[in-house]
Amino acid sequence: MLIKNGRVIDPASGLDGMLDIRVKGGIIAGIGSNLAPEGSEEILDAKGLIAAPGLVDTHAHFRDPGFTCKEDLHTGAQAAARGGYTSVVCMANTAPVADCESVLENIISRAGAEPLRIYQAAAVTIGLKGEALTDMDALKKAGAALFTDDGMPVRDSGLLFAAMERAASAGCVISLHEEDPALIRGPGINEGEVSGRLGLAGAPAVAEASMVARDCMLALATGARVIIQHISAAPSVEAVRFARSLGARVDAEATPHHFSLTEEAILSKGTLAKMNPPLRSEADRLAIIEGLKDGTISIIATDHAPHREDEKNKDFAQAPSGVIGLETALALGITNLVLPGHLTLTELISAMTVKPAQALGLEAGRLTVGAGADIVIFDPSRRWKVEGFASKSRNSPFLGDTLTGRVIHTVCGGRVVYTACNIAD
C-alpha cells in the first residue's frame, strides 16, 4: 500500500509535512516525498487529509464477557476503527471479572481474531471487592496490559499501597477510578447548582479530589507507574500537577465529554449525560483544558461505556452511568480543543497516540520506518452529524450534534479496517 499526497503528522518524531507512506507486510517501509508506486501496490489517496498514528485508547469497556447485549469485542472493534483507533485497552469489570489467568487469556485469545490491537486490563483486587490483591505477576505474564478496578475505587489505603509496591517491582501500571463512595450521595451528577435545581443527590468534587491526592502521594512513595482515570475536577488537576512536580510517576486521563461539556448538559441530555465521575462546572472544564495544555494531563481517553437504550431511559437515579465515546473522540478534540485554540493539532494527536502508548509501554503511537503500519487518515475540517453508531449502543450526549473532523480511513497492521461510506458528504 502507498498512502499518497497527505499531510503526515507524527508527534513522536516531530514530523509534519506533505509526504507519502509506503506499507509492506504490515510495516511502514518508507516515508518520503513523491514516492513512486511499485508494481501492483494499492494507492490510498490522502489529498487534503491528515495521516497520523492510529489512535490509542487506554480506557474502554467492550463489555465482553458478561454484558455483550451492550457491546462485544467485535462491535467494540468496529466502533474503535470508525473513530480512528487502532489500539484499545479494555477494562477488567467484566463478568466474570478479569482477575485470574483463565478469564484474561480467554479474552485475549478471542480479541486476537479482531482486526485491531485489543489489550485487556486485569483487576487490582479479586472480584473488584477491594479486599485481596490479585496475582499481578501471573496476570502480567498472561498478558495484562495494566491493572485496574475501574468502576470501583480501591478504598483501603494499605491495600493499594501494597498493590503499588508490587506493581513497581513487577513493572506494572495501575490505573485508578477515583471516587470515594463515602462522600457521594448520588452518582452520575455533580453535587452543585444543577443537581440542586433538579432536586437530585449528587457526587461532590471532593469525592474525586481527595482520592486523587491520596493516590498521587502513594505513587510518589512507592515509585509505581499510576494513571489517574477520567479527571473531572479542578482540584484533582492541581493534585496531579503537584505530584508530578515532586517526581511522582503519575499520568492522568481526560475524556472528551469532560473537556467538552458541563453539568448544564444534564438539563438537555438527561441520562445521556450521566456518568462517573460526573460532568462538573465550567471552571472544572477549563481546568482540565489547562491541564492538557501544560502537560499535567497527558492522555485523552474515551471511557467508552456502552449501555442499552432501555437502561438509559429509566429515571435519572435508576439509569446507569456512562457514555460511548470511541466514534466521536477525535472530532470532539478538534471541535473543542483545536478550533478554539487551546491545543495545536499536533498536541491533540500526541495526547491520543504517543503519550498513552508511552504510559503503558505499548509499541504504538508512532509513524516511523519499521513500526507497525497503524495509521488514521482524517479530514480535520469536515463537518458531520453524530448519528448511526457502529457500537451496539447509542448512549452519547453528542447524538445529533454537528462536529468538525472526520475519520476517512483507519489502517491497522497495514490493512484498511475502516473507510467512511460517504466520503463526499
GROMACS .gro file of N, CA, C and O in nm, residues 22-141:
model
  480
   22ARG      N    1   0.481   0.441   0.261
   22ARG     CA    2   0.477   0.309   0.197
   22ARG      C    3   0.463   0.201   0.304
   22ARG      O    4   0.532   0.204   0.407
   23VAL      N    5   0.373   0.107   0.280
   23VAL     CA    6   0.345  -0.002   0.374
   23VAL      C    7   0.372  -0.135   0.305
   23VAL      O    8   0.322  -0.160   0.195
   24LYS      N    9   0.451  -0.220   0.371
   24LYS     CA   10   0.477  -0.355   0.320
   24LYS      C   11   0.472  -0.454   0.435
   24LYS      O   12   0.535  -0.432   0.538
   25GLY      N   13   0.397  -0.561   0.416
   25GLY     CA   14   0.391  -0.665   0.518
   25GLY      C   15   0.344  -0.616   0.653
   25GLY      O   16   0.389  -0.666   0.757
   26GLY      N   17   0.256  -0.518   0.653
   26GLY     CA   18   0.202  -0.465   0.778
   26GLY      C   19   0.293  -0.367   0.849
   26GLY      O   20   0.262  -0.320   0.959
   27ILE      N   21   0.407  -0.333   0.787
   27ILE     CA   22   0.508  -0.246   0.847
   27ILE      C   23   0.525  -0.121   0.761
   27ILE      O   24   0.511  -0.125   0.638
   28ILE      N   25   0.556  -0.009   0.825
   28ILE     CA   26   0.589   0.112   0.750
   28ILE      C   27   0.728   0.092   0.689
   28ILE      O   28   0.828   0.078   0.760
   29ALA      N   29   0.731   0.088   0.555
   29ALA     CA   30   0.857   0.059   0.485
   29ALA      C   31   0.927   0.185   0.438
   29ALA      O   32   1.047   0.181   0.406
   30GLY      N   33   0.856   0.296   0.432
   30GLY     CA   34   0.919   0.419   0.388
   30GLY      C   35   0.828   0.538   0.407
   30GLY      O   36   0.705   0.526   0.400
   31ILE      N   37   0.888   0.653   0.433
   31ILE     CA   38   0.817   0.780   0.442
   31ILE      C   39   0.900   0.882   0.366
   31ILE      O   40   1.020   0.900   0.394
   32GLY      N   41   0.839   0.947   0.265
   32GLY     CA   42   0.917   1.042   0.187
   32GLY      C   43   0.830   1.119   0.091
   32GLY      O   44   0.708   1.098   0.081
   33SER      N   45   0.894   1.208   0.016
   33SER     CA   46   0.822   1.291  -0.080
   33SER      C   47   0.814   1.221  -0.215
   33SER      O   48   0.913   1.161  -0.262
   34ASN      N   49   0.696   1.227  -0.277
   34ASN     CA   50   0.677   1.179  -0.415
   34ASN      C   51   0.728   1.038  -0.436
   34ASN      O   52   0.799   1.009  -0.533
   35LEU      N   53   0.692   0.948  -0.344
   35LEU     CA   54   0.729   0.808  -0.361
   35LEU      C   55   0.654   0.750  -0.481
   35LEU      O   56   0.533   0.770  -0.496
   36ALA      N   57   0.724   0.677  -0.566
   36ALA     CA   58   0.663   0.620  -0.687
   36ALA      C   59   0.600   0.485  -0.653
   36ALA      O   60   0.657   0.405  -0.578
   37PRO      N   61   0.481   0.457  -0.709
   37PRO     CA   62   0.418   0.325  -0.688
   37PRO      C   63   0.507   0.213  -0.740
   37PRO      O   64   0.580   0.229  -0.837
   38GLU      N   65   0.499   0.101  -0.672
   38GLU     CA   66   0.576  -0.016  -0.711
   38GLU      C   67   0.482  -0.129  -0.748
   38GLU      O   68   0.400  -0.173  -0.667
   39GLY      N   69   0.492  -0.177  -0.871
   39GLY     CA   70   0.411  -0.290  -0.915
   39GLY      C   71   0.262  -0.266  -0.899
   39GLY      O   72   0.206  -0.164  -0.942
   40SER      N   73   0.197  -0.363  -0.833
   40SER     CA   74   0.052  -0.355  -0.817
   40SER      C   75   0.014  -0.294  -0.682
   40SER      O   76  -0.093  -0.321  -0.627
   41GLU      N   77   0.100  -0.213  -0.630
   41GLU     CA   78   0.080  -0.151  -0.499
   41GLU      C   79  -0.052  -0.073  -0.495
   41GLU      O   80  -0.082   0.007  -0.585
   42GLU      N   81  -0.131  -0.097  -0.391
   42GLU     CA   82  -0.256  -0.025  -0.374
   42GLU      C   83  -0.226   0.120  -0.339
   42GLU      O   84  -0.139   0.149  -0.255
   43ILE      N   85  -0.297   0.213  -0.403
   43ILE     CA   86  -0.278   0.355  -0.377
   43ILE      C   87  -0.394   0.406  -0.294
   43ILE      O   88  -0.511   0.389  -0.331
   44LEU      N   89  -0.364   0.468  -0.182
   44LEU     CA   90  -0.466   0.532  -0.097
   44LEU      C   91  -0.439   0.683  -0.104
   44LEU      O   92  -0.338   0.730  -0.051
   45ASP      N   93  -0.528   0.755  -0.171
   45ASP     CA   94  -0.506   0.897  -0.191
   45ASP      C   95  -0.551   0.975  -0.068
   45ASP      O   96  -0.668   0.971  -0.031
   46ALA      N   97  -0.457   1.045  -0.006
   46ALA     CA   98  -0.488   1.122   0.115
   46ALA      C   99  -0.482   1.272   0.088
   46ALA      O  100  -0.460   1.352   0.180
   47LYS      N  101  -0.506   1.313  -0.035
   47LYS     CA  102  -0.501   1.454  -0.069
   47LYS      C  103  -0.602   1.533   0.013
   47LYS      O  104  -0.719   1.496   0.022
   48GLY      N  105  -0.557   1.639   0.077
   48GLY     CA  106  -0.644   1.721   0.160
   48GLY      C  107  -0.669   1.663   0.298
   48GLY      O  108  -0.745   1.721   0.376
   49LEU      N  109  -0.604   1.549   0.327
   49LEU     CA  110  -0.627   1.481   0.454
   49LEU      C  111  -0.499   1.476   0.537
   49LEU      O  112  -0.391   1.506   0.488
   50ILE      N  113  -0.514   1.436   0.662
   50ILE     CA  114  -0.400   1.419   0.752
   50ILE      C  115  -0.381   1.271   0.781
   50ILE      O  116  -0.478   1.199   0.808
   51ALA      N  117  -0.259   1.225   0.774
   51ALA     CA  118  -0.223   1.088   0.813
   51ALA      C  119  -0.143   1.097   0.943
   51ALA      O  120  -0.041   1.166   0.949
   52ALA      N  121  -0.191   1.030   1.045
   52ALA     CA  122  -0.129   1.033   1.177
   52ALA      C  123  -0.124   0.892   1.233
   52ALA      O  124  -0.186   0.800   1.179
   53PRO      N  125  -0.050   0.871   1.342
   53PRO     CA  126  -0.051   0.738   1.404
   53PRO      C  127  -0.192   0.697   1.442
   53PRO      O  128  -0.275   0.781   1.481
   54GLY      N  129  -0.222   0.569   1.432
   54GLY     CA  130  -0.350   0.520   1.479
   54GLY      C  131  -0.371   0.558   1.625
   54GLY      O  132  -0.277   0.553   1.705
   55LEU      N  133  -0.493   0.596   1.660
   55LEU     CA  134  -0.520   0.644   1.794
   55LEU      C  135  -0.510   0.530   1.896
   55LEU      O  136  -0.537   0.413   1.864
   56VAL      N  137  -0.472   0.565   2.018
   56VAL     CA  138  -0.451   0.468   2.127
   56VAL      C  139  -0.541   0.506   2.243
   56VAL      O  140  -0.532   0.619   2.294
   57ASP      N  141  -0.628   0.415   2.286
   57ASP     CA  142  -0.719   0.442   2.398
   57ASP      C  143  -0.680   0.355   2.517
   57ASP      O  144  -0.681   0.232   2.509
   58THR      N  145  -0.648   0.420   2.628
   58THR     CA  146  -0.607   0.348   2.749
   58THR      C  147  -0.725   0.303   2.834
   58THR      O  148  -0.706   0.241   2.938
   59HIS      N  149  -0.850   0.333   2.790
   59HIS     CA  150  -0.962   0.316   2.881
   59HIS      C  151  -1.093   0.299   2.805
   59HIS      O  152  -1.154   0.396   2.761
   60ALA      N  153  -1.136   0.174   2.786
   60ALA     CA  154  -1.262   0.147   2.718
   60ALA      C  155  -1.327   0.022   2.778
   60ALA      O  156  -1.261  -0.059   2.843
   61HIS      N  157  -1.455   0.011   2.756
   61HIS     CA  158  -1.534  -0.104   2.802
   61HIS      C  159  -1.600  -0.170   2.682
   61HIS      O  160  -1.687  -0.110   2.619
   62PHE      N  161  -1.558  -0.292   2.650
   62PHE     CA  162  -1.622  -0.368   2.543
   62PHE      C  163  -1.724  -0.467   2.597
   62PHE      O  164  -1.785  -0.542   2.521
   63ARG      N  165  -1.741  -0.471   2.730
   63ARG     CA  166  -1.847  -0.548   2.797
   63ARG      C  167  -1.843  -0.698   2.768
   63ARG      O  168  -1.946  -0.765   2.779
   64ASP      N  169  -1.727  -0.748   2.735
   64ASP     CA  170  -1.715  -0.887   2.691
   64ASP      C  171  -1.603  -0.955   2.770
   64ASP      O  172  -1.487  -0.913   2.762
   65PRO      N  173  -1.641  -1.059   2.852
   65PRO     CA  174  -1.769  -1.128   2.859
   65PRO      C  175  -1.866  -1.065   2.960
   65PRO      O  176  -1.827  -0.981   3.040
   66GLY      N  177  -1.991  -1.111   2.952
   66GLY     CA  178  -2.087  -1.083   3.056
   66GLY      C  179  -2.197  -0.985   3.021
   66GLY      O  180  -2.309  -0.998   3.070
   67PHE      N  181  -2.167  -0.885   2.938
   67PHE     CA  182  -2.266  -0.782   2.908
   67PHE      C  183  -2.269  -0.754   2.758
   67PHE      O  184  -2.276  -0.639   2.713
   68THR      N  185  -2.265  -0.862   2.679
   68THR     CA  186  -2.250  -0.846   2.535
   68THR      C  187  -2.376  -0.797   2.465
   68THR      O  188  -2.374  -0.772   2.345
   69CYS      N  189  -2.486  -0.781   2.540
   69CYS     CA  190  -2.603  -0.715   2.482
   69CYS      C  191  -2.575  -0.566   2.462
   69CYS      O  192  -2.644  -0.499   2.384
   70LYS      N  193  -2.473  -0.513   2.530
   70LYS     CA  194  -2.437  -0.371   2.519
   70LYS      C  195  -2.324  -0.349   2.419
   70LYS      O  196  -2.322  -0.249   2.348
   71GLU      N  197  -2.228  -0.439   2.419
   71GLU     CA  198  -2.111  -0.433   2.331
   71GLU      C  199  -2.041  -0.566   2.339
   71GLU      O  200  -2.061  -0.643   2.434
   72ASP      N  201  -1.961  -0.598   2.239
   72ASP     CA  202  -1.876  -0.716   2.245
   72ASP      C  203  -1.744  -0.682   2.176
   72ASP      O  204  -1.725  -0.570   2.127
   73LEU      N  205  -1.653  -0.775   2.176
   73LEU     CA  206  -1.522  -0.747   2.119
   73LEU      C  207  -1.532  -0.704   1.973
   73LEU      O  208  -1.459  -0.612   1.930
   74HIS      N  209  -1.622  -0.766   1.897
   74HIS     CA  210  -1.631  -0.734   1.755
   74HIS      C  211  -1.692  -0.596   1.731
   74HIS      O  212  -1.636  -0.514   1.657
   75THR      N  213  -1.804  -0.567   1.796
   75THR     CA  214  -1.867  -0.436   1.774
   75THR      C  215  -1.784  -0.325   1.836
   75THR      O  216  -1.778  -0.213   1.784
   76GLY      N  217  -1.717  -0.355   1.947
   76GLY     CA  218  -1.627  -0.257   2.006
   76GLY      C  219  -1.512  -0.224   1.912
   76GLY      O  220  -1.474  -0.107   1.897
   77ALA      N  221  -1.458  -0.328   1.847
   77ALA     CA  222  -1.350  -0.305   1.750
   77ALA      C  223  -1.400  -0.224   1.631
   77ALA      O  224  -1.327  -0.137   1.580
   78GLN      N  225  -1.522  -0.250   1.587
   78GLN     CA  226  -1.578  -0.172   1.476
   78GLN      C  227  -1.594  -0.025   1.515
   78GLN      O  228  -1.562   0.065   1.435
   79ALA      N  229  -1.643  -0.001   1.636
   79ALA     CA  230  -1.659   0.137   1.683
   79ALA      C  231  -1.524   0.205   1.692
   79ALA      O  232  -1.509   0.323   1.655
   80ALA      N  233  -1.425   0.133   1.743
   80ALA     CA  234  -1.291   0.190   1.756
   80ALA      C  235  -1.233   0.226   1.620
   80ALA      O  236  -1.178   0.335   1.602
   81ALA      N  237  -1.244   0.134   1.525
   81ALA     CA  238  -1.191   0.159   1.391
   81ALA      C  239  -1.259   0.280   1.327
   81ALA      O  240  -1.194   0.362   1.262
   82ARG      N  241  -1.388   0.293   1.347
   82ARG     CA  242  -1.460   0.406   1.290
   82ARG      C  243  -1.411   0.538   1.351
   82ARG      O  244  -1.413   0.643   1.286
   83GLY      N  245  -1.365   0.532   1.475
   83GLY     CA  246  -1.314   0.652   1.541
   83GLY      C  247  -1.167   0.677   1.517
   83GLY      O  248  -1.112   0.775   1.570
   84GLY      N  249  -1.100   0.591   1.440
   84GLY     CA  250  -0.958   0.610   1.412
   84GLY      C  251  -0.865   0.540   1.509
   84GLY      O  252  -0.744   0.557   1.505
   85TYR      N  253  -0.921   0.458   1.599
   85TYR     CA  254  -0.839   0.387   1.698
   85TYR      C  255  -0.787   0.255   1.642
   85TYR      O  256  -0.861   0.180   1.579
   86THR      N  257  -0.660   0.229   1.667
   86THR     CA  258  -0.601   0.100   1.628
   86THR      C  259  -0.556   0.019   1.750
   86THR      O  260  -0.529  -0.100   1.737
   87SER      N  261  -0.545   0.084   1.866
   87SER     CA  262  -0.507   0.015   1.991
   87SER      C  263  -0.602   0.058   2.101
   87SER      O  264  -0.620   0.178   2.124
   88VAL      N  265  -0.663  -0.040   2.168
   88VAL     CA  266  -0.761  -0.011   2.273
   88VAL      C  267  -0.736  -0.104   2.391
   88VAL      O  268  -0.718  -0.225   2.373
   89VAL      N  269  -0.737  -0.046   2.512
   89VAL     CA  270  -0.724  -0.125   2.635
   89VAL      C  271  -0.862  -0.136   2.699
   89VAL      O  272  -0.925  -0.035   2.732
   90CYS      N  273  -0.910  -0.260   2.718
   90CYS     CA  274  -1.041  -0.284   2.777
   90CYS      C  275  -1.028  -0.305   2.928
   90CYS      O  276  -0.933  -0.369   2.975
   91MET      N  277  -1.125  -0.253   3.001
   91MET     CA  278  -1.121  -0.259   3.146
   91MET      C  279  -1.158  -0.398   3.198
   91MET      O  280  -1.209  -0.482   3.124
   92ALA      N  281  -1.135  -0.418   3.327
   92ALA     CA  282  -1.145  -0.552   3.387
   92ALA      C  283  -1.282  -0.583   3.447
   92ALA      O  284  -1.303  -0.695   3.495
   93ASN      N  285  -1.375  -0.487   3.446
   93ASN     CA  286  -1.503  -0.510   3.513
   93ASN      C  287  -1.601  -0.585   3.423
   93ASN      O  288  -1.711  -0.539   3.394
   94THR      N  289  -1.558  -0.702   3.379
   94THR     CA  290  -1.640  -0.792   3.300
   94THR      C  291  -1.709  -0.890   3.395
   94THR      O  292  -1.696  -0.882   3.517
   95ALA      N  293  -1.784  -0.984   3.339
   95ALA     CA  294  -1.848  -1.088   3.421
   95ALA      C  295  -1.826  -1.224   3.354
   95ALA      O  296  -1.890  -1.250   3.251
   96PRO      N  297  -1.738  -1.307   3.406
   96PRO     CA  298  -1.663  -1.288   3.529
   96PRO      C  299  -1.556  -1.180   3.517
   96PRO      O  300  -1.512  -1.146   3.407
   97VAL      N  301  -1.516  -1.128   3.633
   97VAL     CA  302  -1.413  -1.024   3.638
   97VAL      C  303  -1.281  -1.081   3.586
   97VAL      O  304  -1.248  -1.197   3.611
   98ALA      N  305  -1.205  -0.997   3.517
   98ALA     CA  306  -1.074  -1.038   3.467
   98ALA      C  307  -0.971  -1.031   3.579
   98ALA      O  308  -0.883  -0.945   3.582
   99ASP      N  309  -0.986  -1.124   3.675
   99ASP     CA  310  -0.897  -1.125   3.792
   99ASP      C  311  -0.816  -1.253   3.804
   99ASP      O  312  -0.747  -1.274   3.902
  100CYS      N  313  -0.825  -1.338   3.701
  100CYS     CA  314  -0.747  -1.463   3.702
  100CYS      C  315  -0.700  -1.492   3.560
  100CYS      O  316  -0.753  -1.439   3.462
  101GLU      N  317  -0.602  -1.581   3.550
  101GLU     CA  318  -0.541  -1.608   3.420
  101GLU      C  319  -0.639  -1.665   3.319
  101GLU      O  320  -0.635  -1.628   3.201
  102SER      N  321  -0.729  -1.752   3.361
  102SER     CA  322  -0.818  -1.817   3.264
  102SER      C  323  -0.910  -1.717   3.197
  102SER      O  324  -0.931  -1.722   3.075
  103VAL      N  325  -0.967  -1.624   3.274
  103VAL     CA  326  -1.055  -1.522   3.215
  103VAL      C  327  -0.976  -1.430   3.123
  103VAL      O  328  -1.017  -1.401   3.010
  104LEU      N  329  -0.861  -1.386   3.170
  104LEU     CA  330  -0.778  -1.295   3.092
  104LEU      C  331  -0.735  -1.360   2.961
  104LEU      O  332  -0.746  -1.299   2.853
  105GLU      N  333  -0.688  -1.482   2.968
  105GLU     CA  334  -0.640  -1.550   2.848
  105GLU      C  335  -0.752  -1.575   2.749
  105GLU      O  336  -0.731  -1.568   2.627
  106ASN      N  337  -0.873  -1.602   2.799
  106ASN     CA  338  -0.987  -1.622   2.710
  106ASN      C  339  -1.019  -1.495   2.632
  106ASN      O  340  -1.043  -1.499   2.511
  107ILE      N  341  -1.020  -1.382   2.700
  107ILE     CA  342  -1.050  -1.255   2.633
  107ILE      C  343  -0.942  -1.223   2.531
  107ILE      O  344  -0.971  -1.187   2.416
  108ILE      N  345  -0.816  -1.236   2.571
  108ILE     CA  346  -0.705  -1.205   2.481
  108ILE      C  347  -0.708  -1.294   2.358
  108ILE      O  348  -0.684  -1.248   2.245
  109SER      N  349  -0.740  -1.421   2.377
  109SER     CA  350  -0.746  -1.514   2.264
  109SER      C  351  -0.854  -1.474   2.166
  109SER      O  352  -0.832  -1.471   2.044
  110ARG      N  353  -0.971  -1.441   2.215
  110ARG     CA  354  -1.081  -1.402   2.127
  110ARG      C  355  -1.057  -1.266   2.062
  110ARG      O  356  -1.093  -1.242   1.947
  111ALA      N  357  -0.991  -1.177   2.136
  111ALA     CA  358  -0.961  -1.045   2.080
  111ALA      C  359  -0.863  -1.055   1.963
  111ALA      O  360  -0.864  -0.970   1.873
  112GLY      N  361  -0.782  -1.160   1.962
  112GLY     CA  362  -0.686  -1.179   1.854
  112GLY      C  363  -0.750  -1.200   1.719
  112GLY      O  364  -0.683  -1.186   1.615
  113ALA      N  365  -0.879  -1.234   1.718
  113ALA     CA  366  -0.949  -1.254   1.590
  113ALA      C  367  -0.995  -1.123   1.529
  113ALA      O  368  -1.040  -1.121   1.413
  114GLU      N  369  -0.988  -1.016   1.604
  114GLU     CA  370  -1.034  -0.885   1.555
  114GLU      C  371  -0.920  -0.813   1.483
  114GLU      O  372  -0.802  -0.840   1.509
  115PRO      N  373  -0.954  -0.721   1.392
  115PRO     CA  374  -0.851  -0.655   1.310
  115PRO      C  375  -0.776  -0.543   1.380
  115PRO      O  376  -0.689  -0.482   1.321
  116LEU      N  377  -0.811  -0.514   1.505
  116LEU     CA  378  -0.742  -0.410   1.581
  116LEU      C  379  -0.652  -0.473   1.687
  116LEU      O  380  -0.658  -0.593   1.712
  117ARG      N  381  -0.575  -0.388   1.754
  117ARG     CA  382  -0.492  -0.433   1.865
  117ARG      C  383  -0.571  -0.408   1.994
  117ARG      O  384  -0.576  -0.296   2.044
  118ILE      N  385  -0.635  -0.513   2.044
  118ILE     CA  386  -0.717  -0.504   2.164
  118ILE      C  387  -0.639  -0.561   2.281
  118ILE      O  388  -0.599  -0.678   2.280
  119TYR      N  389  -0.616  -0.478   2.381
  119TYR     CA  390  -0.544  -0.519   2.501
  119TYR      C  391  -0.644  -0.532   2.616
  119TYR      O  392  -0.748  -0.468   2.617
  120GLN      N  393  -0.611  -0.616   2.713
  120GLN     CA  394  -0.702  -0.640   2.824
  120GLN      C  395  -0.635  -0.605   2.957
  120GLN      O  396  -0.521  -0.646   2.983
  121ALA      N  397  -0.708  -0.529   3.038
  121ALA     CA  398  -0.663  -0.499   3.174
  121ALA      C  399  -0.703  -0.612   3.268
  121ALA      O  400  -0.800  -0.684   3.242
  122ALA      N  401  -0.631  -0.625   3.377
  122ALA     CA  402  -0.666  -0.719   3.484
  122ALA      C  403  -0.702  -0.638   3.608
  122ALA      O  404  -0.663  -0.522   3.624
  123ALA      N  405  -0.777  -0.702   3.698
  123ALA     CA  406  -0.821  -0.634   3.820
  123ALA      C  407  -0.706  -0.622   3.920
  123ALA      O  408  -0.617  -0.706   3.927
  124VAL      N  409  -0.712  -0.516   4.000
  124VAL     CA  410  -0.618  -0.499   4.111
  124VAL      C  411  -0.657  -0.592   4.225
  124VAL      O  412  -0.571  -0.656   4.286
  125THR      N  413  -0.788  -0.600   4.254
  125THR     CA  414  -0.835  -0.685   4.364
  125THR      C  415  -0.928  -0.792   4.312
  125THR      O  416  -0.997  -0.775   4.211
  126ILE      N  417  -0.932  -0.903   4.382
  126ILE     CA  418  -1.014  -1.017   4.342
  126ILE      C  419  -1.161  -0.978   4.346
  126ILE      O  420  -1.211  -0.928   4.447
  127GLY      N  421  -1.229  -0.997   4.234
  127GLY     CA  422  -1.371  -0.966   4.225
  127GLY      C  423  -1.403  -0.819   4.233
  127GLY      O  424  -1.519  -0.782   4.251
  128LEU      N  425  -1.301  -0.732   4.221
  128LEU     CA  426  -1.319  -0.586   4.235
  128LEU      C  427  -1.374  -0.550   4.374
  128LEU      O  428  -1.433  -0.444   4.391
  129LYS      N  429  -1.351  -0.635   4.471
  129LYS     CA  430  -1.410  -0.616   4.603
  129LYS      C  431  -1.324  -0.532   4.696
  129LYS      O  432  -1.368  -0.494   4.805
  130GLY      N  433  -1.200  -0.506   4.657
  130GLY     CA  434  -1.113  -0.425   4.740
  130GLY      C  435  -1.068  -0.492   4.868
  130GLY      O  436  -1.032  -0.424   4.965
  131GLU      N  437  -1.064  -0.626   4.869
  131GLU     CA  438  -1.030  -0.699   4.991
  131GLU      C  439  -0.899  -0.774   4.982
  131GLU      O  440  -0.826  -0.784   5.081
  132ALA      N  441  -0.867  -0.829   4.864
  132ALA     CA  442  -0.745  -0.907   4.847
  132ALA      C  443  -0.689  -0.882   4.707
  132ALA      O  444  -0.764  -0.870   4.610
  133LEU      N  445  -0.557  -0.873   4.698
  133LEU     CA  446  -0.494  -0.844   4.570
  133LEU      C  447  -0.491  -0.965   4.479
  133LEU      O  448  -0.483  -1.080   4.525
  134THR      N  449  -0.499  -0.939   4.350
  134THR     CA  450  -0.482  -1.045   4.251
  134THR      C  451  -0.333  -1.080   4.240
  134THR      O  452  -0.246  -1.011   4.294
  135ASP      N  453  -0.306  -1.185   4.168
  135ASP     CA  454  -0.167  -1.228   4.144
  135ASP      C  455  -0.114  -1.148   4.024
  135ASP      O  456  -0.124  -1.191   3.909
  136MET      N  457  -0.055  -1.033   4.051
  136MET     CA  458  -0.012  -0.944   3.944
  136MET      C  459   0.095  -1.008   3.856
  136MET      O  460   0.094  -0.991   3.733
  137ASP      N  461   0.187  -1.079   3.916
  137ASP     CA  462   0.294  -1.139   3.838
  137ASP      C  463   0.238  -1.238   3.736
  137ASP      O  464   0.275  -1.235   3.618
  138ALA      N  465   0.148  -1.324   3.782
  138ALA     CA  466   0.090  -1.424   3.693
  138ALA      C  467   0.005  -1.358   3.585
  138ALA      O  468   0.008  -1.398   3.467
  139LEU      N  469  -0.071  -1.256   3.623
  139LEU     CA  470  -0.157  -1.188   3.527
  139LEU      C  471  -0.077  -1.109   3.425
  139LEU      O  472  -0.114  -1.102   3.307
  140LYS      N  473   0.032  -1.051   3.468
  140LYS     CA  474   0.118  -0.981   3.372
  140LYS      C  475   0.175  -1.080   3.271
  140LYS      O  476   0.178  -1.053   3.150
  141LYS      N  477   0.220  -1.195   3.319
  141LYS     CA  478   0.272  -1.298   3.228
  141LYS      C  479   0.165  -1.347   3.132
  141LYS      O  480   0.193  -1.384   3.018
   0.00000   0.00000   0.00000
